[in-house]
Coordinates of C-alpha atoms in Angstrom, one line a residue:
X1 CA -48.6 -75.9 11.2
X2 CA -46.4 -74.3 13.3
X3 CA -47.2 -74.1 17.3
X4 CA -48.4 -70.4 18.3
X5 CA -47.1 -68.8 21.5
X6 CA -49.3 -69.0 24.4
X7 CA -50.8 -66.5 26.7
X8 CA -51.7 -64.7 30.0
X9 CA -54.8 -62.6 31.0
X10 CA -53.8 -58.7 31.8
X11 CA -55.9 -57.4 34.4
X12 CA -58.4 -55.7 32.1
X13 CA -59.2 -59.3 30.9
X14 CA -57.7 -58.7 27.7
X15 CA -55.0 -61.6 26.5
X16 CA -50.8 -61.1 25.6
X17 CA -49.3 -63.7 24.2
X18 CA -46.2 -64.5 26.5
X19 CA -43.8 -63.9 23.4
X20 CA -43.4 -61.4 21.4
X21 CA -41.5 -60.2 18.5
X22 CA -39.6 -56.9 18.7
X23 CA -39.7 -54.6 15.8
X24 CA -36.6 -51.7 16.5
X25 CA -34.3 -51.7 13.2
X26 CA -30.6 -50.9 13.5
X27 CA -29.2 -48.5 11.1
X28 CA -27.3 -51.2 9.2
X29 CA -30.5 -53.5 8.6
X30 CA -32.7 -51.9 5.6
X31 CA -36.1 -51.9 6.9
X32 CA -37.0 -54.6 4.1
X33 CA -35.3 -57.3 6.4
X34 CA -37.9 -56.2 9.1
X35 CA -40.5 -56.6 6.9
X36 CA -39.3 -60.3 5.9
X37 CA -38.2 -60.9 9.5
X38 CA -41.9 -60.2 10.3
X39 CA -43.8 -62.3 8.3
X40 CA -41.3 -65.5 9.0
X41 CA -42.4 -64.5 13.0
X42 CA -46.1 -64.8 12.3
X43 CA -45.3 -68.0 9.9
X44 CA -43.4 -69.3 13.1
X45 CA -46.3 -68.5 15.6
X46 CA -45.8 -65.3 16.5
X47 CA -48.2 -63.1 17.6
X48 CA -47.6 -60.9 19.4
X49 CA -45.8 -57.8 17.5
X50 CA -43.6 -54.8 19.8
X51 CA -43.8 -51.3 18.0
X52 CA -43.4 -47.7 19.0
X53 CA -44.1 -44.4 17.0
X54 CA -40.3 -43.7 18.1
X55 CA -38.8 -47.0 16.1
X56 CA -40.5 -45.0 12.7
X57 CA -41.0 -48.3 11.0
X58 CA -45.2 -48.9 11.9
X59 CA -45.9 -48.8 8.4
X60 CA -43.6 -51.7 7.5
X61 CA -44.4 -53.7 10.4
X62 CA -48.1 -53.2 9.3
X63 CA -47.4 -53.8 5.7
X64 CA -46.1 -57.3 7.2
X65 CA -48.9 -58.0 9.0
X66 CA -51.4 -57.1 6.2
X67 CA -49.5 -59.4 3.9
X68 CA -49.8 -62.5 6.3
X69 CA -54.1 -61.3 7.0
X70 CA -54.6 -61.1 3.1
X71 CA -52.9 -64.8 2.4
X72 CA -54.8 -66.3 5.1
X73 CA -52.3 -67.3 7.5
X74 CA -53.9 -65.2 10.9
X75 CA -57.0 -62.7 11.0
X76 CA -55.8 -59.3 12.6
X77 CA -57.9 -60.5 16.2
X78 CA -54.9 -63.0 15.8
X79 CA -52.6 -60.9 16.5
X80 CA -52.0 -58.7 19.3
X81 CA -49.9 -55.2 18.4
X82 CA -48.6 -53.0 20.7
X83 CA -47.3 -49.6 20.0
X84 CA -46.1 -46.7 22.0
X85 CA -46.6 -43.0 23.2
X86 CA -43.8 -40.7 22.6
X87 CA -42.2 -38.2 24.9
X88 CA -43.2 -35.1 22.5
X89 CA -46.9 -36.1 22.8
X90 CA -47.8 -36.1 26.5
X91 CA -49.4 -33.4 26.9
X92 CA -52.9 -34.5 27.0
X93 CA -54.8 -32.8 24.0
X94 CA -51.7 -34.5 21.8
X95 CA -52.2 -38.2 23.6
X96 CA -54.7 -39.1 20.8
X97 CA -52.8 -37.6 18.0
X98 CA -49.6 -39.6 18.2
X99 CA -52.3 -43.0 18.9
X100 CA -53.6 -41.9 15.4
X101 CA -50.5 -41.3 13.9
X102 CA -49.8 -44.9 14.3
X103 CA -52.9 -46.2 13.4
X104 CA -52.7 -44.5 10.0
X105 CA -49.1 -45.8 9.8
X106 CA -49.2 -49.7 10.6
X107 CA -53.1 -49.4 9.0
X108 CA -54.7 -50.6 11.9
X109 CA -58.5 -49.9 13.2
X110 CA -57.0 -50.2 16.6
X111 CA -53.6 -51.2 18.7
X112 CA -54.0 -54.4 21.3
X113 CA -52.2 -52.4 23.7
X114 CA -50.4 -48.7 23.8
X115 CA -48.3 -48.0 26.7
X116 CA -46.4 -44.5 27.3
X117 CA -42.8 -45.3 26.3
X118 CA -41.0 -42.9 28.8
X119 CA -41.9 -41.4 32.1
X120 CA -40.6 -38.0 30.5
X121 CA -42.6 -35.5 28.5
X122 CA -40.1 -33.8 25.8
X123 CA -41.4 -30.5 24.3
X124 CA -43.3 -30.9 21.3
X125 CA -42.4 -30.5 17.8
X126 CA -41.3 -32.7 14.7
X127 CA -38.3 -33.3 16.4
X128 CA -38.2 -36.8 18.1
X129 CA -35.3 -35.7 20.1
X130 CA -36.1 -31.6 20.4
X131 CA -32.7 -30.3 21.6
X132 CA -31.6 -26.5 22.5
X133 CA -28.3 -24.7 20.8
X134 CA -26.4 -26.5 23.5
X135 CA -27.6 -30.5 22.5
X136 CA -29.6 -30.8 25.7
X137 CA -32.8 -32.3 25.6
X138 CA -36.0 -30.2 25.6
X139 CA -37.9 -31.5 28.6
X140 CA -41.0 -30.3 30.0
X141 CA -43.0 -30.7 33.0
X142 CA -46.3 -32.8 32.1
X143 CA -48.4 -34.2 35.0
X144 CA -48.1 -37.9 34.2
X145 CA -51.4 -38.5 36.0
X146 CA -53.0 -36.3 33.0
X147 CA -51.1 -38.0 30.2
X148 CA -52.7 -41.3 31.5
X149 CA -56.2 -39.9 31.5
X150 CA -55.9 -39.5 28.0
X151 CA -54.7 -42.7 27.8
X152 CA -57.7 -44.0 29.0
X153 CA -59.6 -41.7 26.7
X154 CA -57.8 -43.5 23.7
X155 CA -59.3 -47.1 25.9
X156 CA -62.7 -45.7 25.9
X157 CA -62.6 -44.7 22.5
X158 CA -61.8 -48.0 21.2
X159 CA -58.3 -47.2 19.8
X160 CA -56.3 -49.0 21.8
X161 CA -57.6 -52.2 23.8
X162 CA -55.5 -52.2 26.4
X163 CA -53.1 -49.3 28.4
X164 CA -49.9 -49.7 30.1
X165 CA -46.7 -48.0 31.1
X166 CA -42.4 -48.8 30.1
X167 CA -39.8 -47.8 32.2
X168 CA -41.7 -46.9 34.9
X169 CA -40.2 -46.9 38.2
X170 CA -42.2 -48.0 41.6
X171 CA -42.7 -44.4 42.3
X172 CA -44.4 -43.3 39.7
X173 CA -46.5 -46.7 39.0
X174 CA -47.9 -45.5 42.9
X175 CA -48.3 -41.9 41.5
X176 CA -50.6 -43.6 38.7
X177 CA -52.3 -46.3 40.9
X178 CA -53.5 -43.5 43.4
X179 CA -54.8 -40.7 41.2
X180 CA -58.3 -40.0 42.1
X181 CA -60.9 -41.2 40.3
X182 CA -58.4 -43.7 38.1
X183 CA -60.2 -45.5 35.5
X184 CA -58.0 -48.3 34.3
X185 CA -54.5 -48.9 35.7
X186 CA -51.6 -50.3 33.7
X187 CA -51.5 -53.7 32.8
X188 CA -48.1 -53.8 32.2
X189 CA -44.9 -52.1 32.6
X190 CA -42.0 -52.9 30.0
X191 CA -38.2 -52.5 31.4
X192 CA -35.4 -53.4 30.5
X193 CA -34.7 -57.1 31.5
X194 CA -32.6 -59.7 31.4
X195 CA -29.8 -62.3 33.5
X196 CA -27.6 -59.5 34.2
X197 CA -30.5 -56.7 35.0
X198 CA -33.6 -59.4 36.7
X199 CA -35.5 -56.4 37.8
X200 CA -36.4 -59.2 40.9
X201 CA -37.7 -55.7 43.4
X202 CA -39.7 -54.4 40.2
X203 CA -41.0 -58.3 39.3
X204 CA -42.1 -58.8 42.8
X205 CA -43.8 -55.1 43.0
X206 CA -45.7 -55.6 39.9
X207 CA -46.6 -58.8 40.9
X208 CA -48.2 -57.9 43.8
X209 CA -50.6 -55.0 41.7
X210 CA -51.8 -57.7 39.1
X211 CA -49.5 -55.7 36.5
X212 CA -47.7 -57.8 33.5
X213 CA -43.8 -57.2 33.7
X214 CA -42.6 -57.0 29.8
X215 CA -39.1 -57.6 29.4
X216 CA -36.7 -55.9 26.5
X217 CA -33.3 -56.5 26.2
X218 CA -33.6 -60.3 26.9
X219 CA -30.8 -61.7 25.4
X220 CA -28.5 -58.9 26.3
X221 CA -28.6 -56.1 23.2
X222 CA -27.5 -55.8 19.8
X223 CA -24.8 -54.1 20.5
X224 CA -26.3 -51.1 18.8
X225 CA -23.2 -47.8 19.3
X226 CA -25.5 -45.6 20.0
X227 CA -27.1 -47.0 22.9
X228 CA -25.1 -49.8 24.4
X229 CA -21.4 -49.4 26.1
X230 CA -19.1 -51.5 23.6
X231 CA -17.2 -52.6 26.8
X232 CA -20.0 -54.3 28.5
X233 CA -20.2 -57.8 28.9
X234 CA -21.9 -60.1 26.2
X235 CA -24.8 -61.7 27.9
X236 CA -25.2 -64.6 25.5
X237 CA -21.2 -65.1 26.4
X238 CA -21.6 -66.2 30.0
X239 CA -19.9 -69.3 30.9
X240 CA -22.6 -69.7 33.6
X241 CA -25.2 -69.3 30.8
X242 CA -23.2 -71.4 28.2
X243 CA -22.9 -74.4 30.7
X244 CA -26.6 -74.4 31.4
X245 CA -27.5 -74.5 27.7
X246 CA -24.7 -76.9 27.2
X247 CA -26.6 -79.3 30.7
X248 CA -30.6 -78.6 28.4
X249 CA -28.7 -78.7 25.2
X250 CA -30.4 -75.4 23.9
X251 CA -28.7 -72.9 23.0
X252 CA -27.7 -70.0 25.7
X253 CA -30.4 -67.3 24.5
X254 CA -33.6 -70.0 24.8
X255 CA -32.4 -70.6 28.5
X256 CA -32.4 -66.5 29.1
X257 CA -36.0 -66.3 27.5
X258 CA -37.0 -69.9 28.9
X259 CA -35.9 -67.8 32.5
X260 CA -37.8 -65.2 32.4
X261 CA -41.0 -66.7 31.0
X262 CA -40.8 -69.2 34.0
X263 CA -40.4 -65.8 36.3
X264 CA -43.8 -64.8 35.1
X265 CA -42.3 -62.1 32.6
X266 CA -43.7 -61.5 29.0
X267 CA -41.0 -61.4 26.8
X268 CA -39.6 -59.7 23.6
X269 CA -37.6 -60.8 21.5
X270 CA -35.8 -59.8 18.3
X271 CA -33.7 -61.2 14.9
X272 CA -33.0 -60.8 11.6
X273 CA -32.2 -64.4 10.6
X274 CA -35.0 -66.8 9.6
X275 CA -32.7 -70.2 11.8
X276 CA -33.1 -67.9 14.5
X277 CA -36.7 -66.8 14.8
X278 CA -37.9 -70.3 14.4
X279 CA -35.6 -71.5 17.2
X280 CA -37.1 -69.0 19.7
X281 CA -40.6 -71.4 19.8
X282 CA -38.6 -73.9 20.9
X283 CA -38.1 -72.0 24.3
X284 CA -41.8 -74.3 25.1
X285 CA -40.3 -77.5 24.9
X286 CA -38.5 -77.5 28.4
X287 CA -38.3 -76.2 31.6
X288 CA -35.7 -75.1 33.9
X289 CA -35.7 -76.8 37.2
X290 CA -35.7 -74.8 40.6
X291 CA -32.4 -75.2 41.5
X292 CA -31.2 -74.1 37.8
X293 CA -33.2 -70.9 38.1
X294 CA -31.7 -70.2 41.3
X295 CA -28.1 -70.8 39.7
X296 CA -29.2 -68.0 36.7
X297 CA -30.7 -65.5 39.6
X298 CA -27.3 -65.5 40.7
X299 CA -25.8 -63.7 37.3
X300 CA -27.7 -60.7 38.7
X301 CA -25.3 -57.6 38.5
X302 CA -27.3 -54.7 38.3
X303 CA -26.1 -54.1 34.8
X304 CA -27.8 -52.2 32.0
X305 CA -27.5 -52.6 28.5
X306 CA -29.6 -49.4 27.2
X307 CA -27.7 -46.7 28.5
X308 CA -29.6 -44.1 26.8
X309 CA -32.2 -44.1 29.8
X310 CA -29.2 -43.7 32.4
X311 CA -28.6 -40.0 30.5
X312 CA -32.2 -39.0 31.0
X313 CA -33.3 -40.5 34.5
X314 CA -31.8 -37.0 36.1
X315 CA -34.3 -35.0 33.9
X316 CA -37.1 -38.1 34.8
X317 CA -36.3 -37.4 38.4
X318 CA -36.3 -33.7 38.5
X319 CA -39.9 -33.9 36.4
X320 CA -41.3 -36.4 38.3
X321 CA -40.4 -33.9 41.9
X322 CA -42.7 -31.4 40.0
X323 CA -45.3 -34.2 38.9
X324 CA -45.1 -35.2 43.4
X325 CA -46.0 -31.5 44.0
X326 CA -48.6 -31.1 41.6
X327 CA -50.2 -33.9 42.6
X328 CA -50.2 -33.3 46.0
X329 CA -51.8 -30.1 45.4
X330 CA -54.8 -31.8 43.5
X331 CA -55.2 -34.4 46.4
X332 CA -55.7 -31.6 48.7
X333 CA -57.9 -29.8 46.1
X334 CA -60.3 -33.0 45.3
X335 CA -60.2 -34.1 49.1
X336 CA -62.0 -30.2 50.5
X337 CA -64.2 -30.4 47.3
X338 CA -65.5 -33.5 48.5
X339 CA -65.8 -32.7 52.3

């Protein structure tokens, strides 16, 4: 029997197990491979499955995870599966929809945890990416403070167990954690994170408001065109990296994801090859000592892999300017109804 990732408590009391499988597909890999890559994590000790309504593959990741229930290996309270809100479903009466739309996908009764995926609302539509005649993206102004309502809607309605944020910035994490009458806050945020990118301001931040940092990116990227800059470094390359895992003998990508998990980070991880995935639950068979850790906070450079959120953070910050006025101007309006 294979060894099954341990966990940490979220601030709702819920549990995440600190590993977890990612679940995006790249155009090359047919999605069969992510159903097979699946049910070798949950056969490894996985538990913990990353999903989004963007990624368009719920169904197969659920058809893995039904597989694995119905030959006995977990029961679905084994598992913990997170999906995501998409930009075209912020506005609040379409919060529940797009949580529904995944449930009938994967075939779930309910998601462990569903976090909103971008700080952006995009207008809605069947179009993931809703672009005018010019190819610019579609954005509209949605208080975020009333998307996350509905999020905890979806919470109270037992849909979702748990409700957190991704690629959130300190700003509007502080525009969520001071709304009046907040329910639940997030219990996590999930950013982009790895040697290069240690999010050290954003750990420490989160840290300090009981909120779970969830890393993507860990080992670097895929290299996916589409997203990633085929001129920046490979991570998994480093000679600083390589020596490390040369001085553990492990291999460079377990002393990446053995880094962050001794940072306090819950991380996600992703492969295609069966050698590979049953590696990764090697990562708690050793520790790092302080002085290496200090050695890998040093590869810091402030680089990102997914560049894709680089092209929308000037759209994020012009909405989130509107979001800061509007909810200024319902602070003033609660604060004379209550005097």
């Amino acid at each position: 029997m294979n060894s099954v990732s341990p966990s940490v408590v979220l601030n709702d009391g819920h549990i995440i197990p600190v590993l977890g499988f990612g679940t995006t597909v790249p155009d090359k890999v047919p999605k069969d491979e992510l159903i097979k890559a699946t049910k070798i994590a949950i056969d490894t000790g996985f538990r913990h499955f990353d999903s989004a309504y963007l990624y368009q593959i719920e169904e197969e990741v659920g058809q893995a995870i039904r597989s694995k229930i119905e030959d006995g290996t977990v029961k679905r309270e084994d598992i913990f599966y997170t999906s995501k809100l998409w930009s075209t479903f912020h506005r609040p009466e379409l919060v529940r929809s797009c949580l529904e739309k995944t449930l009938k996908n994967a075939q779930l009764d309910y998601v462990d945890l569903y976090i909103i995926h971008f700080p952006m609302a995009l207008q809605p539509g069947d179009e993931i990416f809703p672009r005018d005649e010019h190819g610019k993206l579609l954005a509209e102004a949605v208080d975020l403070c009333d998307t996350w309502e509905a999020m905890e809607k979806c919470k109270d309605a037992g849909l979702a167990k748990s409700i957190g944020v991704s690629n959130f910035n300190c700003r509007q994490l502080e525009m969520i954690l001071n709304k009046p009458g907040l329910k639940y806050k997030p219990v996590c945020n999930q950013v982009e994170c790895h040697l290069y990118l240690n999010q050290s301001k954003m750990l420490d931040y989160c840290k300090s408001k009981d909120i779970i940092l969830v890393s993507y990116c860990t080992l670097g990227s895929s290299r996916d065109k589409i997203w990633v800059d085929q001129k920046s470094p490979v991570l998994l390359d480093d000679p600083v990296l390589c020596a490390m895992a040369n001085k553990y003998k492990q291999t460079p990508a377990l002393i990446a994801i053995r880094y962050q998990l001794q940072r306090g980070i819950v991380v996600l991880i992703r492969s295609f090859n069966e050698k590979r995935i049953k590696e990764f639950m090697q990562v708690f068979e050793f520790q790092l000592a302080s002085e290496d850790m200090k050695v890998l906070d040093g590869l810091h450079r402030n680089l990102r892999y997914n560049t894709a959120i680089l092209m929308i953070i000037p759209i994020i910050r012009l909405l989130m300017n509107i979001n800061m006025v509007a909810f200024a101007r319902i602070s003033i309006r609660r604060s004379a109804y209550a005097s």
